Amino acid sequence: MSEILIKNGHVFDVVTGIKGDKADIAIKDGKIVDKVSSKAKTIDASGKTVMAGALDIHAHVAGPKVNLGRWFRPEDKMIRGEMRGGIVKETTRMEQGFSIPSVFRTGYSYARMGYGFAMEAAMPPLYARHVHEEIKDTPIVDEAALPVFGNNWFVFEYLKEHNIEKTAAYISWLLKVTKGYGIKVVNPGGTEAWGWGLNCLGINDEVPFFDITPGEITKGLIEANEYLGLPHSVHIHPNMLGDPGNAPTTIDTMKLAEGYKAKNKFGREQLLHMTHLQFHSYGGTGWGDFCSNAKEIMDYVNKHPEITFDTGNVTLDETTTMTADGPFEHHLSALNHLKWCNVDVELETGSGVVPFIYSPNVFPCAVQWAVGLELALLAKDPMRTMITTDHPNAGPFTRYPRVFKWLMCKKTRDEQMASFKHSGKVADATILNEIDRELTLYEISQMTRAGPAKALGLANMMGGLAPGMNADVAIYNLNPAKMPTDPEEIEKAFSLSAYFLKNGEIVCQDGQIVHSGTKRTFWVDAKAPESKQVNRDVREKFLRYYTVTQANYEVPDSYAPNPFVIEANANV
Amino acid sequence: MKTATITLKTTPTLYLEADVITPDAFAGKSKDEILALPVYEGRECYKLGDYFEIAGEIGDTPENTKIVVNGDCSKVKYIGAKMSAGEVIVNSSADMYTGAWMRGGKLTIKGNVDSFSGLGMEGGEFTVEGNGENYIGASYRGDWRGMQGGVLRVKGNVGSDIGTFMNGGTLIVEGDADVHIGTHQEGGTIIIKGDVNRRVGGQMVKGTIYIFGNMNYMMPGFKYTQDVELEVDGYKGTFAEYIGDLGERHSKSKGQVVYGKLYRKK
């Protein structure tokens, strides 16, 4: 493989501790190295920003729920997409869609923005094959998927007896057969309750017929996660997503992690990753007195190093909501009267899809926009704060540069705030106007690179530019010594990187895809003592309840032709 | 207003997708620039000049631009699509998506148009002197935003599924229409001066439909309320008023439930 030297760029990197100083980055054989020979190809990055490739810790980018969105929203391609994306160019494939982009557009868009890793945030185990088919077809960007465990019958039955060993044995088996990365929990107990037309609206709200509560499920899964020593922590979408007045439930959920200790060999410190926290930081009793509770939430998060979170910023676009939180989607369709789709995934989970327009003219949407920004701006530890849009739920991931712009420039926030139809009411219901903080490029690099890498247990290989790490490097047309006076330039620079190198290869140059990369599928082989009882239970459930046989359930190796397997060992 | 005339000199083998035939795309450009605009035949991209020749003058703004299209355009799609101002006159028939998502200005087709014409139209004046096909003034497949504004008048007959998900504007058919009229309608006005077949106003929430001619079957979700004297597109007379679709959700305004209204000429 070739050698590359990136010269004179302004480097922002947590791992090497460089905060905007000029430094050269040397690359050999897909890794960052100390130095390269004189034959190395040189990239002149003077006057440009250099960062490690970014990591997206939470996005819905592959699998049946995403595809459901594509099926029932043809208008997302026609009206919002580029109508003429369909012509095959020399090296790249056609790109389509706006909020639910095609797999090719997904890979290319991430590469253009300098992202090298994306976590598919909710894999229904039964449909893991579909998830891996799409991951395989998404070019360039490395991906992994989190199977959902929060509404799983096995988990309910084992945790009802508080049997962590059996829960862990089941998780170990499931991660292996689905090629999953870690433990995702979506509305614990609530999606199962939805099968009976009910929901769980708090951590002590019992799941019908299972005699277990969301709190018990979450605590049990945290214990199982640390018993298995997985690279990532439990990744939770708590109960009551999107409901006015849900902040106390969110704080109750975070408290469940108190008293435990992270046990793993990957350098991960958190016990609970709170995802799309924006949707869980609301006060009020209804849509009339709907307001931000970001301060209350962040007061807790700032004091508790066992919590990491991602923001879930609303981008004020027309988008497609999709989640394993079936009851929430039903609730949403009753609010906006648009089309609704619901799927029940047998013993494991469910999901729903509804299009949604985050209109600046609608009061709650404007408040949601402010809440997401408040969370990131109130965060004291950028390493535990990650920027997402819960793609595509709060907006498409292609809007990350716009979110960076809002976070880096108070003026643009003030302008947006003033332009809302109900700007006075929105200002009263939020505290965004009082926050003067503007994030620095170094903080952006913490929130999008080193932070997510550490939270995912990938800090030794991703999110930094130290020798030995993956040569994922993004170079942006942004001169930190002479920051543009027009904030739009910030958004533009992050949207179309000057260069993006993935595993030491230039895949994007001047915003154009020039190479299809060598994408990898990450999954975790969690080694745990085998349980004969669990094996028997699995066999039994397949015979009695599943519509497929156990032999047809496993994801064959051919579905992940370029795997990167991380081995974890249980702390027995 | 300045007038540019484009004439089809090469008939496409497949169908030509020419969403650049709009005052918005032409305004302020030289003739050479206009002839270089991209059009698509199948998966290949060509130039407008590969099919059309141009004469006349081009306005500086869309408002000041009038385009006259000559030659047989029955295999040309998207004429006037998304146009916001100015005028387009087609002296022949046009294919699908004519005037789709049109926002303003005036579009006149002397012949027939094919399906999906006036799709999601937001404003302006769109007149078809011949017949239309299916999904005239409807929403794009899957979308919930059908015709939203403007006036779309078809002087001949139309096919089925016209005005689906319509929520504004006026759609007038001077001839007959087939099944599924104003399905899911949430606003706007549909006037059919000829006969209709069946399934008129299915799942209609709001809006108004007038039927002058015969209707084969009435939807069971509509209820007769009263006879009213009305003036509809130049005609004065008595109409029977029905409300519906009673099987659908209906919002309230000032304490009153808002229904879709269906009027049949007596």
mmCIF file of N, CA, C and O in Angstrom, chain A residues 72-76 78-79 83-84 86-88 318 337-339 355-357, chain B residues 17 19 40 42-45 78 82 97 101 140-145 186 249:
data_model
loop_
_atom_site.group_PDB
_atom_site.id
_atom_site.type_symbol
_atom_site.label_atom_id
_atom_site.label_comp_id
_atom_site.label_asym_id
_atom_site.label_seq_id
_atom_site.Cartn_x
_atom_site.Cartn_y
_atom_site.Cartn_z
ATOM 1 N N PHE A 72 -42.414 2.997 1.627
ATOM 2 C CA PHE A 72 -43.669 3.723 1.684
ATOM 3 C C PHE A 72 -43.489 5.243 1.592
ATOM 4 O O PHE A 72 -44.418 5.987 1.741
ATOM 5 N N ARG A 73 -42.270 5.674 1.298
ATOM 6 C CA ARG A 73 -42.085 7.095 1.006
ATOM 7 C C ARG A 73 -41.404 7.314 -0.344
ATOM 8 O O ARG A 73 -40.307 7.884 -0.403
ATOM 9 N N PRO A 74 -42.033 6.896 -1.442
ATOM 10 C CA PRO A 74 -41.425 7.166 -2.740
ATOM 11 C C PRO A 74 -41.202 8.654 -2.948
ATOM 12 O O PRO A 74 -40.281 9.068 -3.632
ATOM 13 N N GLU A 75 -42.035 9.478 -2.302
ATOM 14 C CA GLU A 75 -41.914 10.932 -2.473
ATOM 15 C C GLU A 75 -40.618 11.467 -1.886
ATOM 16 O O GLU A 75 -40.184 12.562 -2.222
ATOM 17 N N ASP A 76 -40.000 10.715 -0.990
ATOM 18 C CA ASP A 76 -38.728 11.167 -0.422
ATOM 19 C C ASP A 76 -37.627 11.155 -1.480
ATOM 20 O O ASP A 76 -36.681 11.928 -1.421
ATOM 21 N N MET A 78 -38.415 11.391 -4.899
ATOM 22 C CA MET A 78 -38.816 12.209 -6.033
ATOM 23 C C MET A 78 -38.701 13.698 -5.757
ATOM 24 O O MET A 78 -38.144 14.450 -6.536
ATOM 25 N N ILE A 79 -39.233 14.093 -4.614
ATOM 26 C CA ILE A 79 -39.339 15.527 -4.381
ATOM 27 C C ILE A 79 -38.150 16.050 -3.609
ATOM 28 O O ILE A 79 -37.616 17.092 -3.916
ATOM 29 N N MET A 83 -33.551 14.636 -8.363
ATOM 30 C CA MET A 83 -34.346 13.906 -9.334
ATOM 31 C C MET A 83 -33.445 13.195 -10.340
ATOM 32 O O MET A 83 -33.764 12.158 -10.857
ATOM 33 N N ARG A 84 -32.309 13.805 -10.577
ATOM 34 C CA ARG A 84 -31.415 13.271 -11.601
ATOM 35 C C ARG A 84 -30.197 12.578 -11.000
ATOM 36 O O ARG A 84 -29.118 12.622 -11.560
ATOM 37 N N GLY A 86 -29.936 9.546 -10.777
ATOM 38 C CA GLY A 86 -29.959 8.176 -11.249
ATOM 39 C C GLY A 86 -28.994 7.827 -12.351
ATOM 40 O O GLY A 86 -28.958 6.697 -12.816
ATOM 41 N N ILE A 87 -28.190 8.771 -12.765
ATOM 42 C CA ILE A 87 -27.288 8.448 -13.855
ATOM 43 C C ILE A 87 -25.996 7.868 -13.276
ATOM 44 O O ILE A 87 -25.374 8.437 -12.399
ATOM 45 N N VAL A 88 -25.610 6.733 -13.772
ATOM 46 C CA VAL A 88 -24.438 6.049 -13.241
ATOM 47 C C VAL A 88 -23.186 6.796 -13.680
ATOM 48 O O VAL A 88 -22.958 7.001 -14.866
ATOM 49 N N GLU A 318 -38.191 18.145 6.659
ATOM 50 C CA GLU A 318 -39.183 17.089 6.483
ATOM 51 C C GLU A 318 -38.429 15.776 6.511
ATOM 52 O O GLU A 318 -37.486 15.572 5.759
ATOM 53 N N HIS A 337 -51.568 12.862 11.380
ATOM 54 C CA HIS A 337 -52.474 12.280 10.376
ATOM 55 C C HIS A 337 -51.765 11.833 9.104
ATOM 56 O O HIS A 337 -52.402 11.679 8.070
ATOM 57 N N LEU A 338 -50.455 11.667 9.145
ATOM 58 C CA LEU A 338 -49.785 11.170 7.942
ATOM 59 C C LEU A 338 -49.750 9.648 8.018
ATOM 60 O O LEU A 338 -50.193 9.039 8.984
ATOM 61 N N LYS A 339 -49.193 9.040 7.000
ATOM 62 C CA LYS A 339 -49.252 7.577 6.936
ATOM 63 C C LYS A 339 -48.431 6.934 8.052
ATOM 64 O O LYS A 339 -47.446 7.503 8.530
ATOM 65 N N PRO A 355 -43.839 9.578 8.491
ATOM 66 C CA PRO A 355 -43.159 10.799 8.031
ATOM 67 C C PRO A 355 -43.462 11.947 8.992
ATOM 68 O O PRO A 355 -44.518 11.955 9.622
ATOM 69 N N PHE A 356 -42.538 12.876 9.095
ATOM 70 C CA PHE A 356 -42.767 13.994 10.007
ATOM 71 C C PHE A 356 -42.121 15.256 9.461
ATOM 72 O O PHE A 356 -41.025 15.211 8.923
ATOM 73 N N ILE A 357 -42.812 16.372 9.610
ATOM 74 C CA ILE A 357 -42.264 17.663 9.186
ATOM 75 C C ILE A 357 -41.980 18.492 10.438
ATOM 76 O O ILE A 357 -42.901 18.842 11.166
ATOM 77 N N GLU B 17 -37.415 13.384 -21.160
ATOM 78 C CA GLU B 17 -37.750 14.031 -19.885
ATOM 79 C C GLU B 17 -37.142 15.427 -19.911
ATOM 80 O O GLU B 17 -35.937 15.582 -19.804
ATOM 81 N N ASP B 19 -37.695 18.612 -18.061
ATOM 82 C CA ASP B 19 -38.212 19.537 -17.054
ATOM 83 C C ASP B 19 -37.564 20.917 -17.158
ATOM 84 O O ASP B 19 -37.838 21.796 -16.359
ATOM 85 N N TYR B 40 -33.203 14.171 -20.634
ATOM 86 C CA TYR B 40 -32.880 12.757 -20.469
ATOM 87 C C TYR B 40 -33.747 11.892 -21.364
ATOM 88 O O TYR B 40 -34.952 12.086 -21.449
ATOM 89 N N GLY B 42 -34.217 7.879 -21.545
ATOM 90 C CA GLY B 42 -33.761 6.671 -20.870
ATOM 91 C C GLY B 42 -32.739 7.052 -19.816
ATOM 92 O O GLY B 42 -32.922 8.008 -19.086
ATOM 93 N N ARG B 43 -31.616 6.343 -19.767
ATOM 94 C CA ARG B 43 -30.623 6.658 -18.745
ATOM 95 C C ARG B 43 -29.555 7.624 -19.257
ATOM 96 O O ARG B 43 -28.631 7.957 -18.543
ATOM 97 N N GLU B 44 -29.687 8.060 -20.481
ATOM 98 C CA GLU B 44 -28.666 8.937 -21.058
ATOM 99 C C GLU B 44 -29.068 10.403 -20.957
ATOM 100 O O GLU B 44 -30.232 10.748 -21.108
ATOM 101 N N CYS B 45 -28.071 11.214 -20.742
ATOM 102 C CA CYS B 45 -28.300 12.650 -20.675
ATOM 103 C C CYS B 45 -27.915 13.287 -22.009
ATOM 104 O O CYS B 45 -26.844 13.015 -22.550
ATOM 105 N N TYR B 78 -42.749 16.290 -18.495
ATOM 106 C CA TYR B 78 -42.329 17.349 -17.554
ATOM 107 C C TYR B 78 -42.313 18.764 -18.142
ATOM 108 O O TYR B 78 -41.649 19.630 -17.592
ATOM 109 N N LYS B 82 -42.702 22.457 -12.261
ATOM 110 C CA LYS B 82 -42.156 23.360 -11.238
ATOM 111 C C LYS B 82 -42.032 24.805 -11.719
ATOM 112 O O LYS B 82 -41.319 25.594 -11.101
ATOM 113 N N TYR B 97 -46.621 14.160 -16.494
ATOM 114 C CA TYR B 97 -46.042 15.149 -15.571
ATOM 115 C C TYR B 97 -46.007 16.568 -16.142
ATOM 116 O O TYR B 97 -45.222 17.385 -15.695
ATOM 117 N N TRP B 101 -46.145 20.033 -10.111
ATOM 118 C CA TRP B 101 -45.598 20.930 -9.068
ATOM 119 C C TRP B 101 -45.456 22.376 -9.556
ATOM 120 O O TRP B 101 -44.606 23.118 -9.086
ATOM 121 N N TYR B 140 -48.156 12.950 -5.835
ATOM 122 C CA TYR B 140 -47.189 11.960 -6.286
ATOM 123 C C TYR B 140 -47.424 10.682 -5.499
ATOM 124 O O TYR B 140 -47.868 10.738 -4.349
ATOM 125 N N ARG B 141 -47.102 9.537 -6.094
ATOM 126 C CA ARG B 141 -47.321 8.264 -5.416
ATOM 127 C C ARG B 141 -46.723 8.276 -4.014
ATOM 128 O O ARG B 141 -45.538 8.554 -3.855
ATOM 129 N N GLY B 142 -47.555 8.029 -3.036
ATOM 130 C CA GLY B 142 -47.082 7.965 -1.661
ATOM 131 C C GLY B 142 -47.193 9.289 -0.935
ATOM 132 O O GLY B 142 -47.228 9.317 0.281
ATOM 133 N N ASP B 143 -47.227 10.362 -1.662
ATOM 134 C CA ASP B 143 -47.248 11.676 -1.008
ATOM 135 C C ASP B 143 -48.670 12.011 -0.560
ATOM 136 O O ASP B 143 -49.642 11.458 -1.051
ATOM 137 N N TRP B 144 -48.776 12.930 0.405
ATOM 138 C CA TRP B 144 -50.075 13.339 0.916
ATOM 139 C C TRP B 144 -50.381 14.769 0.491
ATOM 140 O O TRP B 144 -51.227 15.415 1.039
ATOM 141 N N ARG B 145 -49.619 15.295 -0.470
ATOM 142 C CA ARG B 145 -49.834 16.662 -0.927
ATOM 143 C C ARG B 145 -50.211 16.652 -2.405
ATOM 144 O O ARG B 145 -49.349 16.681 -3.271
ATOM 145 N N GLU B 186 -58.580 16.834 1.093
ATOM 146 C CA GLU B 186 -58.546 17.599 2.345
ATOM 147 C C GLU B 186 -58.756 19.084 2.113
ATOM 148 O O GLU B 186 -58.401 19.905 2.947
ATOM 149 N N ARG B 249 -62.040 10.559 9.729
ATOM 150 C CA ARG B 249 -61.923 11.547 10.813
ATOM 151 C C ARG B 249 -62.311 12.927 10.269
ATOM 152 O O ARG B 249 -62.089 13.221 9.101
#
